């Protein structure tokens, strides 16, 4: 029996135990990713690499592909019956009509804000000759960005075999696209009027904003299909950090569209739970270095700045490591303004800050310490010199 209990205790010790201190909100969406742009770090995820339908989040790829491939976005084009006939009856539309004269720039806004498939198909056909030609460019972009769980078949995101992505790939794509100034402007616009007078509005603000507080969502793209469920990609600023939140495959119950509810809950949670934590204060003692033969015994190396890291409120200071590399002893021979080393600050093994260590005070010689340290040597030298002098004097006398 004792052996059995010993075995159980040993087993419990060896088994890994996962401890989650932060209580994330209950999420309806089946696939989620929260990403900190500033720190280039995924903070939270659920099945984020799973291949799935992404509905109209596809139009993120359509829009950035158009921006990168159409030379003159202000060129005026005409909407034709042939173009509109390619738009599926169950797709969302911006409201373009046959004969409308608009620019490619107009079509980008009409594609992203109200998720207009009529605008998206128009971009593809008018700029590339066919939807298939344009989709090929989208897949080239996916390959360039190494989106290994992504393949496009159409420009709208309607469910079709072979058309899929993942939350992590959508995040990578969106993070890339937001570096483009025009894409960022479109993604964060709430309302836009096309050159033909048609007014389009962001789906998040126009449809979902009535029942949800979406004020903290800076930019967004919604999506819905039967396979994808309700989807949302969003950009928010949370305590000075830009965050991307991707939620896929959420449901809709009554007035609760859980792609919106989950996103708002995650934003509020991140806002309450994460901030820039001060891990090291300016002037904090980092290391004491012994000083020899000088009027001070030690030289204190102090941090010259606050060291901060964006962390959850339950962060563990034990994960902070401070590494000093440089001289380990000093003396009066070291001069003020001299670089004596460097400090690197790590959190969870990742470098978060570093600084040079400059000697900021003059180190003065201490004669008494020198005499004490080299007493016997000095006496010896004096005796040797005295002996030599005596020897020379005696030698001279003998010669005389």
Tab-separated table of N, CA, C and O in Angstrom, residues 5 8 32 38 82 95 135 144 171 189 209 212 246 275 295 312-313 322 341 362-363 385 397-398:
chain	number	residue	atom	x	y	z
A	5	UNK	N	0.917	4.454	-2.697
A	5	UNK	CA	0.788	5.887	-2.389
A	5	UNK	C	2.020	6.654	-2.882
A	5	UNK	O	1.921	7.782	-3.373
A	8	UNK	N	1.604	7.207	-6.567
A	8	UNK	CA	0.613	8.260	-6.873
A	8	UNK	C	1.216	9.644	-6.641
A	8	UNK	O	1.071	10.558	-7.462
A	32	UNK	N	-10.752	31.868	-32.553
A	32	UNK	CA	-10.423	33.214	-32.054
A	32	UNK	C	-8.912	33.430	-32.090
A	32	UNK	O	-8.139	32.502	-31.870
A	38	UNK	N	1.986	45.886	-31.561
A	38	UNK	CA	3.175	46.554	-31.024
A	38	UNK	C	4.253	45.563	-30.608
A	38	UNK	O	5.435	45.768	-30.874
A	82	UNK	N	-23.233	42.658	-67.452
A	82	UNK	CA	-22.453	41.420	-67.410
A	82	UNK	C	-21.744	41.259	-66.069
A	82	UNK	O	-21.645	40.149	-65.532
A	95	UNK	N	-25.095	48.224	-53.719
A	95	UNK	CA	-26.178	48.950	-54.372
A	95	UNK	C	-25.788	49.573	-55.696
A	95	UNK	O	-26.434	50.539	-56.153
A	135	UNK	N	-8.284	36.278	-58.804
A	135	UNK	CA	-8.087	35.314	-57.715
A	135	UNK	C	-6.673	34.757	-57.749
A	135	UNK	O	-6.061	34.522	-56.694
A	144	UNK	N	3.150	34.653	-51.061
A	144	UNK	CA	4.196	35.604	-50.662
A	144	UNK	C	4.232	35.787	-49.145
A	144	UNK	O	5.306	35.870	-48.536
A	171	UNK	N	-5.138	37.099	-39.644
A	171	UNK	CA	-4.400	38.094	-38.842
A	171	UNK	C	-3.125	38.527	-39.556
A	171	UNK	O	-2.800	39.712	-39.630
A	189	UNK	N	-12.555	53.569	-42.004
A	189	UNK	CA	-13.613	54.523	-42.386
A	189	UNK	C	-14.988	53.971	-42.018
A	189	UNK	O	-15.259	52.784	-42.197
A	209	UNK	N	-23.973	48.296	-34.523
A	209	UNK	CA	-23.732	49.342	-33.533
A	209	UNK	C	-24.975	49.779	-32.783
A	209	UNK	O	-24.877	50.428	-31.737
A	212	UNK	N	-24.938	47.273	-29.737
A	212	UNK	CA	-23.658	47.020	-29.077
A	212	UNK	C	-22.814	48.286	-29.071
A	212	UNK	O	-22.889	49.100	-29.998
A	246	UNK	N	-9.542	38.549	-34.230
A	246	UNK	CA	-10.216	37.779	-35.284
A	246	UNK	C	-11.131	36.767	-34.613
A	246	UNK	O	-10.668	35.962	-33.790
A	275	UNK	N	-1.687	46.060	-19.324
A	275	UNK	CA	-1.160	47.425	-19.361
A	275	UNK	C	0.367	47.360	-19.367
A	275	UNK	O	0.962	46.303	-19.170
A	295	UNK	N	39.188	55.704	-3.425
A	295	UNK	CA	38.559	56.245	-2.232
A	295	UNK	C	37.153	55.696	-1.999
A	295	UNK	O	36.521	56.012	-0.994
A	312	UNK	N	-0.160	41.059	-18.727
A	312	UNK	CA	-1.412	40.888	-17.969
A	312	UNK	C	-1.175	41.229	-16.507
A	312	UNK	O	-0.044	41.175	-16.014
A	313	UNK	N	-2.249	41.539	-15.807
A	313	UNK	CA	-2.124	41.969	-14.413
A	313	UNK	C	-1.595	40.864	-13.504
A	313	UNK	O	-1.123	41.137	-12.399
A	322	UNK	N	17.827	39.975	-15.608
A	322	UNK	CA	18.697	41.105	-15.924
A	322	UNK	C	20.121	40.586	-16.079
A	322	UNK	O	20.644	39.929	-15.188
A	341	UNK	N	30.446	48.468	-19.678
A	341	UNK	CA	29.656	47.257	-19.885
A	341	UNK	C	28.299	47.562	-20.494
A	341	UNK	O	28.069	48.657	-21.038
A	362	UNK	N	34.141	60.259	-11.365
A	362	UNK	CA	35.591	60.106	-11.338
A	362	UNK	C	35.994	59.243	-10.149
A	362	UNK	O	35.509	59.439	-9.035
A	363	UNK	N	36.854	58.276	-10.417
A	363	UNK	CA	37.357	57.409	-9.348
A	363	UNK	C	38.764	57.883	-8.970
A	363	UNK	O	39.681	57.859	-9.800
A	385	UNK	N	67.173	49.178	-3.907
A	385	UNK	CA	67.807	50.411	-4.399
A	385	UNK	C	68.897	50.875	-3.437
A	385	UNK	O	70.001	51.279	-3.843
A	397	UNK	N	85.043	53.400	-3.800
A	397	UNK	CA	86.098	53.588	-2.779
A	397	UNK	C	87.262	52.648	-3.003
A	397	UNK	O	88.435	52.973	-2.847
A	398	UNK	N	86.946	51.377	-3.375
A	398	UNK	CA	87.985	50.378	-3.599
A	398	UNK	C	88.856	50.786	-4.800
A	398	UNK	O	90.075	50.581	-4.803
